[in-house]
CSV table of C-alpha atoms in Angstrom, one decimal:
chain,number,residue,atom,x,y,z
A,163,MET,CA,-39.4,96.8,36.3
A,164,ARG,CA,-37.6,99.0,33.8
A,165,ASN,CA,-34.5,98.4,35.9
A,166,ASP,CA,-35.0,94.6,35.4
A,167,ASP,CA,-35.5,95.1,31.7
A,168,ARG,CA,-32.2,97.0,31.4
A,169,ARG,CA,-30.4,94.4,33.4
A,170,GLU,CA,-31.7,91.7,31.1
A,171,ARG,CA,-30.7,93.6,28.0
A,172,LEU,CA,-27.1,94.1,29.5
A,173,ARG,CA,-27.0,90.4,30.3
A,174,THR,CA,-28.0,89.4,26.7
A,175,ALA,CA,-25.6,91.9,25.2
A,176,LEU,CA,-22.7,90.6,27.3
A,177,ILE,CA,-23.5,86.9,26.4
A,178,ASP,CA,-23.7,87.9,22.7
A,179,ALA,CA,-20.5,89.7,22.9
A,180,ALA,CA,-18.7,86.9,24.8
A,181,GLU,CA,-20.2,84.3,22.4
A,182,ALA,CA,-18.8,86.3,19.3
A,183,THR,CA,-15.4,86.6,20.9
A,184,ILE,CA,-15.1,82.9,21.8
A,185,ALA,CA,-16.4,81.9,18.3
A,186,ALA,CA,-14.0,84.0,16.5
A,187,ASP,CA,-10.8,83.8,18.7
A,188,GLY,CA,-11.4,81.2,21.4
A,189,LEU,CA,-11.9,81.4,25.2
A,190,SER,CA,-8.4,82.8,25.8
A,191,ALA,CA,-9.3,85.9,23.8
A,192,LEU,CA,-12.1,86.8,26.4
A,193,LYS,CA,-11.2,89.9,28.5
A,194,ALA,CA,-13.6,91.7,30.7
A,195,ARG,CA,-12.2,95.1,29.6
A,196,GLU,CA,-12.8,94.4,26.0
A,197,LEU,CA,-16.2,92.9,26.6
A,198,ALA,CA,-17.3,96.1,28.4
A,199,ARG,CA,-16.0,98.1,25.5
A,200,ASP,CA,-17.8,95.9,22.9
A,201,VAL,CA,-21.0,96.3,24.9
A,202,GLY,CA,-20.5,99.9,25.7
A,203,CYS,CA,-20.8,99.6,29.4
A,204,ALA,CA,-18.5,100.3,32.4
A,205,LEU,CA,-16.2,97.4,33.4
A,206,GLY,CA,-17.9,97.2,36.8
A,207,ALA,CA,-21.4,96.9,35.1
A,208,ILE,CA,-20.4,93.3,34.0
A,209,TYR,CA,-20.4,92.3,37.7
A,210,THR,CA,-23.9,93.7,38.4
A,211,VAL,CA,-25.3,91.0,36.1
A,212,PHE,CA,-22.8,88.2,36.4
A,213,PRO,CA,-21.0,87.3,39.7
A,214,ASP,CA,-17.7,86.7,37.6
A,215,LEU,CA,-16.5,86.0,34.2
A,216,ASP,CA,-16.9,82.2,34.7
A,217,ALA,CA,-20.6,82.6,35.1
A,218,LEU,CA,-20.7,84.6,31.8
A,219,ILE,CA,-18.6,81.9,30.2
A,220,LEU,CA,-21.1,79.2,31.4
A,221,ALA,CA,-24.0,81.2,29.9
A,222,VAL,CA,-22.1,81.0,26.5
A,223,ASN,CA,-21.4,77.4,26.9
A,224,LEU,CA,-25.0,76.7,27.6
A,225,ARG,CA,-25.8,78.3,24.2
A,226,THR,CA,-23.3,76.0,22.7
A,227,LEU,CA,-25.0,73.1,24.3
A,228,THR,CA,-28.3,74.2,22.9
A,229,LEU,CA,-26.8,74.6,19.4
A,230,PHE,CA,-25.4,71.1,19.7
A,231,GLU,CA,-28.9,69.8,20.7
A,232,GLN,CA,-30.3,71.3,17.6
A,233,ALA,CA,-27.7,69.5,15.5
A,234,ILE,CA,-28.5,66.1,17.0
A,235,THR,CA,-32.3,66.3,17.0
A,236,ALA,CA,-31.8,66.4,13.2
A,237,VAL,CA,-30.1,62.8,13.6
A,238,ARG,CA,-32.9,60.5,12.6
A,239,ILE,CA,-33.4,57.8,15.2
A,240,ALA,CA,-35.6,54.9,14.5
A,241,PRO,CA,-38.5,54.6,16.9
A,242,GLU,CA,-38.1,52.3,19.9
A,243,PRO,CA,-39.5,48.8,19.4
A,244,ALA,CA,-42.5,47.9,21.5
A,245,GLY,CA,-41.4,44.4,22.5
A,246,ALA,CA,-38.0,42.6,22.2
A,247,ALA,CA,-35.9,44.2,19.4
A,248,THR,CA,-35.6,42.4,16.1
A,249,PRO,CA,-32.0,42.2,14.5
A,250,ALA,CA,-32.9,44.9,12.2
A,251,GLU,CA,-34.1,47.2,15.0
A,252,ARG,CA,-30.8,46.4,16.9
A,253,ASP,CA,-28.9,47.3,13.7
A,254,ALA,CA,-30.8,50.6,13.5
A,255,ALA,CA,-30.0,51.4,17.2
A,256,VAL,CA,-26.3,50.7,16.4
A,257,GLU,CA,-26.6,52.9,13.4
A,258,ALA,CA,-28.2,55.7,15.6
A,259,LEU,CA,-25.2,55.6,18.1
A,260,VAL,CA,-22.8,55.9,15.1
A,261,ARG,CA,-24.8,58.8,13.8
A,262,LEU,CA,-24.8,60.6,17.1
A,263,ALA,CA,-21.0,60.2,17.3
A,264,VAL,CA,-20.4,61.5,13.8
A,265,ALA,CA,-22.8,64.4,14.6
A,266,TYR,CA,-20.5,65.2,17.5
A,267,LEU,CA,-17.5,65.3,15.3
A,268,ASP,CA,-19.2,67.4,12.8
A,269,PHE,CA,-20.3,69.9,15.5
A,270,ALA,CA,-16.8,69.9,16.9
A,271,ALA,CA,-15.2,70.6,13.5
A,272,ALA,CA,-17.8,73.2,12.5
A,273,HIS,CA,-17.7,75.1,15.9
A,274,ALA,CA,-14.1,74.4,17.0
A,275,THR,CA,-13.6,77.3,19.3
A,276,ARG,CA,-17.1,77.2,20.9
A,277,TRP,CA,-16.7,73.4,21.3
A,278,ARG,CA,-13.2,73.8,22.8
A,279,ALA,CA,-14.6,76.3,25.3
A,280,LEU,CA,-17.0,73.7,26.8
A,281,PHE,CA,-13.9,71.9,28.1
A,282,GLN,CA,-11.2,74.5,28.5
A,283,HIS,CA,-13.4,76.4,30.9
A,284,ARG,CA,-12.3,75.8,34.5
A,285,THR,CA,-14.3,76.6,37.4
A,286,GLU,CA,-14.3,75.4,40.9
A,287,ALA,CA,-17.3,73.2,40.4
A,288,LEU,CA,-19.9,73.3,37.8
A,289,PRO,CA,-23.3,74.5,39.1
A,290,ASP,CA,-26.1,72.1,39.2
A,291,TRP,CA,-28.2,73.8,36.5
A,292,TYR,CA,-25.4,73.4,34.1
A,293,LEU,CA,-24.7,69.7,34.9
A,294,VAL,CA,-28.4,68.9,34.3
A,295,GLU,CA,-28.2,70.4,30.9
A,296,GLN,CA,-25.2,68.3,30.1
A,297,VAL,CA,-26.9,65.2,31.4
A,298,ARG,CA,-30.0,66.0,29.5
A,299,LEU,CA,-27.9,65.6,26.2
A,300,PHE,CA,-26.9,62.1,27.2
A,301,ARG,CA,-30.6,61.1,26.8
A,302,TYR,CA,-30.2,61.1,23.1
A,303,ILE,CA,-27.6,58.3,23.7
A,304,GLU,CA,-29.8,56.4,26.1
A,305,ALA,CA,-32.6,55.9,23.5
A,306,PRO,CA,-30.6,53.5,21.3
A,307,LEU,CA,-29.1,52.0,24.4
A,308,ARG,CA,-32.6,51.0,25.5
A,309,VAL,CA,-32.9,48.9,22.5
A,310,LEU,CA,-29.5,47.4,22.7
A,311,ARG,CA,-29.4,46.7,26.5
A,312,PRO,CA,-33.0,46.5,27.6
A,313,ASP,CA,-31.6,44.5,30.7
A,314,LEU,CA,-30.0,47.7,32.2
A,315,GLY,CA,-31.9,49.8,34.8
A,316,GLU,CA,-32.1,53.5,34.4
A,317,PRO,CA,-29.0,54.5,36.5
A,318,ASP,CA,-26.7,52.0,34.7
A,319,ARG,CA,-28.1,53.1,31.3
A,320,ALA,CA,-27.5,56.7,32.1
A,321,LEU,CA,-24.0,55.9,33.3
A,322,LEU,CA,-23.2,53.9,30.1
A,323,ALA,CA,-24.6,56.8,27.9
A,324,ARG,CA,-22.1,59.1,29.6
A,325,SER,CA,-19.3,56.5,29.1
A,326,LEU,CA,-20.2,56.3,25.3
A,327,PHE,CA,-20.1,60.1,25.2
A,328,SER,CA,-16.7,60.1,27.0
A,329,ALA,CA,-15.2,57.6,24.5
A,330,THR,CA,-16.6,59.5,21.4
A,331,HIS,CA,-15.2,62.7,23.0
A,332,GLY,CA,-11.8,61.1,23.3
A,333,LEU,CA,-11.9,60.0,19.7
A,334,VAL,CA,-12.9,63.5,18.5
A,335,SER,CA,-10.7,65.6,20.8
A,336,LEU,CA,-7.4,63.5,20.2
A,337,GLY,CA,-8.3,63.2,16.5
A,338,LEU,CA,-8.7,66.9,15.9
A,339,ASP,CA,-6.0,67.9,18.5
A,340,GLU,CA,-2.3,68.3,18.0
A,341,LYS,CA,-1.5,66.1,20.9
A,342,LEU,CA,-1.2,63.0,18.7
A,343,MET,CA,-0.7,63.5,14.9
A,344,VAL,CA,-3.8,65.3,13.7
A,345,LEU,CA,-6.2,63.0,11.6
A,346,SER,CA,-8.0,64.4,8.5
A,347,GLU,CA,-11.7,64.7,9.0
A,348,PRO,CA,-12.6,61.9,6.7
A,349,VAL,CA,-10.2,59.4,8.3
A,350,LEU,CA,-11.4,60.4,11.7
A,351,ARG,CA,-15.0,60.0,10.6
A,352,GLY,CA,-14.1,56.5,9.4
A,353,GLN,CA,-12.5,55.5,12.8
A,354,ILE,CA,-15.6,56.8,14.6
A,355,GLU,CA,-17.8,54.7,12.5
A,356,ILE,CA,-15.7,51.6,13.1
A,357,VAL,CA,-15.1,52.1,16.8
A,358,VAL,CA,-18.6,53.2,17.8
A,359,GLY,CA,-20.2,50.7,15.4
A,360,ALA,CA,-18.1,47.9,17.0
A,361,LEU,CA,-19.0,49.2,20.4
A,362,GLY,CA,-22.7,49.1,19.7
A,363,ARG,CA,-22.6,45.7,18.2
A,364,GLY,CA,-20.5,44.5,21.1
A,365,LEU,CA,-23.1,45.8,23.6
A,366,ALA,CA,-26.0,44.2,21.7
A,367,GLY,CA,-24.3,40.9,21.8
A,368,GLU,CA,-24.3,40.5,25.5
Y,481,MET,CA,34.8,66.1,27.0
Y,482,ARG,CA,34.5,67.4,30.7
Y,483,ASN,CA,32.4,70.3,29.3
Y,484,ASP,CA,30.1,67.6,27.8
Y,485,ASP,CA,29.9,65.8,31.0
Y,486,ARG,CA,29.0,69.0,32.9
Y,487,ARG,CA,26.3,69.8,30.2
Y,488,GLU,CA,24.8,66.3,30.6
Y,489,ARG,CA,24.8,66.5,34.4
Y,490,LEU,CA,23.0,70.0,34.2
Y,491,ARG,CA,20.6,68.5,31.7
Y,492,THR,CA,19.7,65.5,34.0
Y,493,ALA,CA,19.5,67.7,37.1
Y,494,LEU,CA,17.1,70.0,35.2
Y,495,ILE,CA,14.9,67.1,34.1
Y,496,ASP,CA,15.0,65.7,37.7
Y,497,ALA,CA,13.8,69.1,39.2
Y,498,ALA,CA,11.2,69.6,36.6
Y,499,GLU,CA,9.8,66.1,37.0
Y,500,ALA,CA,9.7,66.6,40.8
Y,501,THR,CA,7.8,69.9,40.4
Y,502,ILE,CA,5.4,68.5,37.9
Y,503,ALA,CA,4.8,65.3,40.0
Y,504,ALA,CA,4.2,67.4,43.1
Y,505,ASP,CA,2.3,70.5,41.9
Y,506,GLY,CA,1.5,70.0,38.3
Y,507,LEU,CA,2.8,71.7,35.1
Y,508,SER,CA,1.5,75.1,35.9
Y,509,ALA,CA,3.9,75.2,38.8
Y,510,LEU,CA,6.9,74.9,36.6
Y,511,LYS,CA,8.8,78.3,36.6
Y,512,ALA,CA,12.3,78.7,35.0
Y,513,ARG,CA,13.6,80.9,37.8
Y,514,GLU,CA,12.6,78.3,40.5
Y,515,LEU,CA,14.0,75.5,38.4
Y,516,ALA,CA,17.4,77.3,38.3
Y,517,ARG,CA,17.3,77.8,42.0
Y,518,ASP,CA,16.4,74.2,42.7
Y,519,VAL,CA,19.3,73.0,40.6
Y,520,GLY,CA,21.7,75.7,41.6
Y,521,CYS,CA,22.5,77.2,38.2
Y,522,ALA,CA,22.0,80.6,36.6
Y,523,LEU,CA,18.7,81.2,34.8
Y,524,GLY,CA,20.5,81.5,31.6
Y,525,ALA,CA,22.2,78.2,32.0
Y,526,ILE,CA,18.9,76.4,31.5
Y,527,TYR,CA,19.0,77.6,27.9
Y,528,THR,CA,22.5,76.3,27.2
Y,529,VAL,CA,21.1,72.7,27.5
Y,530,PHE,CA,17.5,73.2,26.4
Y,531,PRO,CA,16.3,75.5,23.6
Y,532,ASP,CA,13.3,76.4,25.7
Y,533,LEU,CA,11.1,75.3,28.6
Y,534,ASP,CA,9.0,73.3,26.1
Y,535,ALA,CA,11.8,71.1,25.3
Y,536,LEU,CA,12.5,70.5,29.0
Y,537,ILE,CA,8.8,69.6,29.6
Y,538,LEU,CA,9.0,67.1,26.7
Y,539,ALA,CA,12.0,65.5,28.3
Y,540,VAL,CA,9.9,65.0,31.5
Y,541,ASN,CA,7.0,63.7,29.4
Y,542,LEU,CA,9.2,61.2,27.9
Y,543,ARG,CA,10.1,59.8,31.3
Y,544,THR,CA,6.4,59.7,32.0
Y,545,LEU,CA,5.8,57.7,28.8
Y,546,THR,CA,8.6,55.3,29.9
Y,547,LEU,CA,7.1,54.9,33.4
Y,548,PHE,CA,3.8,54.1,31.6
Y,549,GLU,CA,5.4,51.6,29.4
Y,550,GLN,CA,6.9,49.8,32.5
Y,551,ALA,CA,3.3,49.6,33.9
Y,552,ILE,CA,1.9,48.1,30.8
Y,553,THR,CA,4.6,45.6,30.1
Y,554,ALA,CA,3.4,44.1,33.5
Y,555,VAL,CA,0.0,43.5,31.8
Y,556,ARG,CA,0.0,39.8,30.9
Y,557,ILE,CA,-1.0,39.4,27.2
Y,558,ALA,CA,-1.7,35.9,25.9
Y,559,PRO,CA,0.7,34.9,23.0
Y,560,GLU,CA,-0.6,35.4,19.6
Y,561,PRO,CA,-2.1,32.3,18.0
Y,562,ALA,CA,-0.2,30.8,15.2
Y,563,GLY,CA,-3.1,30.3,12.8
Y,564,ALA,CA,-6.7,31.4,12.9
Y,565,ALA,CA,-7.7,32.3,16.6
Y,566,THR,CA,-10.0,30.1,18.5
Y,567,PRO,CA,-12.9,31.6,20.4
Y,568,ALA,CA,-10.8,31.3,23.6
Y,569,GLU,CA,-7.9,33.1,22.0
Y,570,ARG,CA,-10.3,35.8,20.8
Y,571,ASP,CA,-11.6,36.3,24.3
Y,572,ALA,CA,-8.1,36.5,25.7
Y,573,ALA,CA,-7.4,39.2,23.2
Y,574,VAL,CA,-10.5,41.2,24.2
Y,575,GLU,CA,-9.3,40.6,27.9
Y,576,ALA,CA,-5.9,42.0,26.9
Y,577,LEU,CA,-7.5,45.2,25.5
Y,578,VAL,CA,-9.5,45.6,28.8
Y,579,ARG,CA,-6.4,45.2,30.8
Y,580,LEU,CA,-4.5,47.7,29.0
Y,581,ALA,CA,-7.3,50.2,29.3
Y,582,VAL,CA,-7.6,49.6,33.1
Y,583,ALA,CA,-3.8,49.9,33.3
Y,584,TYR,CA,-4.1,53.3,31.7
Y,585,LEU,CA,-6.7,54.3,34.3
Y,586,ASP,CA,-4.6,53.0,37.1
Y,587,PHE,CA,-1.6,55.0,35.8
Y,588,ALA,CA,-3.6,58.2,35.3
Y,589,ALA,CA,-4.9,57.9,38.9
Y,590,ALA,CA,-1.6,57.1,40.5
Y,591,HIS,CA,0.3,59.7,38.6
Y,592,ALA,CA,-2.3,62.3,38.0
Y,593,THR,CA,-0.2,65.4,37.6
Y,594,ARG,CA,2.4,63.8,35.3
Y,595,TRP,CA,-0.3,62.2,33.3
Y,596,ARG,CA,-2.1,65.6,32.9
Y,597,ALA,CA,1.1,67.2,31.8
Y,598,LEU,CA,1.3,64.8,28.9
Y,599,PHE,CA,-1.9,66.5,27.6
Y,600,GLN,CA,-1.7,70.1,29.0
Y,601,HIS,CA,1.6,70.7,27.4
Y,602,ARG,CA,1.1,72.9,24.4
Y,603,THR,CA,3.8,73.4,21.8
Y,604,GLU,CA,3.7,74.4,18.2
Y,605,ALA,CA,4.2,70.9,16.9
Y,606,LEU,CA,5.4,67.9,18.7
Y,607,PRO,CA,9.0,66.8,17.4
Y,608,ASP,CA,9.1,63.7,15.4
Y,609,TRP,CA,11.2,61.7,18.1
Y,610,TYR,CA,8.5,62.4,20.7
Y,611,LEU,CA,5.7,61.2,18.3
Y,612,VAL,CA,7.6,58.1,17.6
Y,613,GLU,CA,7.6,57.3,21.2
Y,614,GLN,CA,3.9,57.8,21.6
Y,615,VAL,CA,3.3,55.7,18.5
Y,616,ARG,CA,5.5,53.0,20.0
Y,617,LEU,CA,3.2,52.6,22.9
Y,618,PHE,CA,0.2,51.9,20.6
Y,619,ARG,CA,2.0,48.7,19.6
Y,620,TYR,CA,0.8,47.1,22.9
Y,621,ILE,CA,-2.8,47.6,21.6
Y,622,GLU,CA,-2.0,46.3,18.1
Y,623,ALA,CA,-1.0,42.9,19.5
Y,624,PRO,CA,-4.5,42.0,20.6
Y,625,LEU,CA,-5.9,43.7,17.5
Y,626,ARG,CA,-4.0,41.3,15.3
Y,627,VAL,CA,-5.8,38.5,16.9
Y,628,LEU,CA,-9.3,40.2,16.7
Y,629,ARG,CA,-8.9,41.6,13.3
Y,630,PRO,CA,-6.4,39.6,11.2
Y,631,ASP,CA,-7.9,41.0,8.1
Y,632,LEU,CA,-6.6,44.5,8.7
Y,633,GLY,CA,-3.3,45.5,7.1
Y,634,GLU,CA,-0.5,47.2,9.1
Y,635,PRO,CA,-1.5,50.9,8.6
Y,636,ASP,CA,-5.3,50.3,9.4
Y,637,ARG,CA,-4.4,48.4,12.5
Y,638,ALA,CA,-2.1,51.1,13.7
Y,639,LEU,CA,-4.8,53.7,13.1
Y,640,LEU,CA,-7.4,51.6,14.9
Y,641,ALA,CA,-4.9,51.1,17.9
Y,642,ARG,CA,-4.7,54.9,18.1
Y,643,SER,CA,-8.4,55.2,18.0
Y,644,LEU,CA,-8.9,52.7,20.8
Y,645,PHE,CA,-6.4,54.6,22.7
Y,646,SER,CA,-8.3,57.8,22.1
Y,647,ALA,CA,-11.7,56.3,23.3
Y,648,THR,CA,-10.0,54.9,26.4
Y,649,HIS,CA,-8.4,58.3,27.0
Y,650,GLY,CA,-11.8,60.0,26.7
Y,651,LEU,CA,-13.2,57.6,29.3
Y,652,VAL,CA,-10.4,58.2,31.7
Y,653,SER,CA,-10.0,61.9,31.4
Y,654,LEU,CA,-13.7,62.7,31.4
Y,655,GLY,CA,-14.2,60.1,34.2
Y,656,LEU,CA,-11.4,61.6,36.5
Y,657,ASP,CA,-11.9,65.2,35.4
Y,658,GLU,CA,-14.3,67.8,36.7
Y,659,LYS,CA,-15.9,68.6,33.5
Y,660,LEU,CA,-18.7,66.2,34.0
Y,661,MET,CA,-19.5,64.8,37.4
Y,662,VAL,CA,-16.4,63.0,38.7
Y,663,LEU,CA,-16.9,59.2,38.9
Y,664,SER,CA,-15.4,57.1,41.7
Y,665,GLU,CA,-12.5,55.0,40.6
Y,666,PRO,CA,-14.3,51.7,41.0
Y,667,VAL,CA,-17.3,52.9,39.0
Y,668,LEU,CA,-15.0,54.3,36.3
Y,669,ARG,CA,-13.1,51.0,36.2
Y,670,GLY,CA,-16.5,49.1,35.8
Y,671,GLN,CA,-17.4,51.4,32.8
Y,672,ILE,CA,-14.0,50.8,31.2
Y,673,GLU,CA,-14.5,47.1,31.4
Y,674,ILE,CA,-17.9,47.2,30.0
Y,675,VAL,CA,-17.1,49.7,27.1
Y,676,VAL,CA,-13.7,48.4,26.1
Y,677,GLY,CA,-14.9,44.8,26.5
Y,678,ALA,CA,-17.9,45.4,24.1
Y,679,LEU,CA,-15.6,47.2,21.7
Y,680,GLY,CA,-13.3,44.3,21.6
Y,681,ARG,CA,-16.1,41.8,21.1
Y,682,GLY,CA,-17.7,44.0,18.5
Y,683,LEU,CA,-14.5,44.2,16.5
Y,684,ALA,CA,-13.9,40.4,16.9
Y,685,GLY,CA,-17.5,39.8,15.5
Y,686,GLU,CA,-16.9,41.5,12.2
């Protein structure tokens, strides 16, 4: 039992240290040797609690997803209408989609290194438990979609939620990134409001 | 003069070899030593025609942009209406946006390694001539936007065209990539049609 406690403490200490490194300097700064030094363990001890560094990075990314979930639970989303949605209820659902997208921009801008690590991290295949956590976050997008597209079944709505996330991610990542000309945050916010707003209204009009 | 010819031939041979390597095995397979061997020149000769490997990669990426432009010029886009657009003309403009987005998916799927190299490539700042080439491609998106949003001035339309590209890029890259669950190409195509179609209709309805 005490052995399990020690393992758990080491695991937590390693995640803490890796999280701090990624937050400060990005994923590329993460080195096993420096982690071991930060935590005060032998290099090999890392691999007694994580199969490899990828698994440790996934544990950090899971914390990032949780942090993001805290940010979006703060987004006020109107309750779902009981029957057919009124125009005002549809407007509120479009507004909810816009707010979620803006919350994603805000999160990416505020936690740039952590956010980038979610996508830089390359592993053979993401484990199921991690994919489940990602998919769980799409539920926040599904709620307004239920109002805008009550005709869609559960799988189609889940797929569409993922696509709305992907489109928003494209706006945010190419907006903040240096691949095209970088946009200022207020300009990017304005574009997200225009594009996601139009998208929501277009979906509602079908 | 003959010296200039020789430089030009070496330059072209290096771009050809780099393009073939990127197309076959991706950007990470590109190594200066192997390029020099492929082309039959000394390692140092590369740097007599390119300041660094980044510049050579940009020259390959420029070819990829040109290849993509050939693909999208094949997308039939209805001529712009002379006066205020009729509903049918607006529908045709929405359809053009969808076709351009699907053409982007098709290109990314058909030329996956070349396409990825456009975004993997990291340099301090992209040179102006390259940014101009990127921006030029957004013109294809601006044409239908002129029909859907005749109220927008030139800079706002250009910005919106870039944003529509970014949203489409997000759909394609997260759809083909392993960061979320990979979507099959027909499913991804269907999502692009739904999302970009809704976006176009939402923009037209303003």
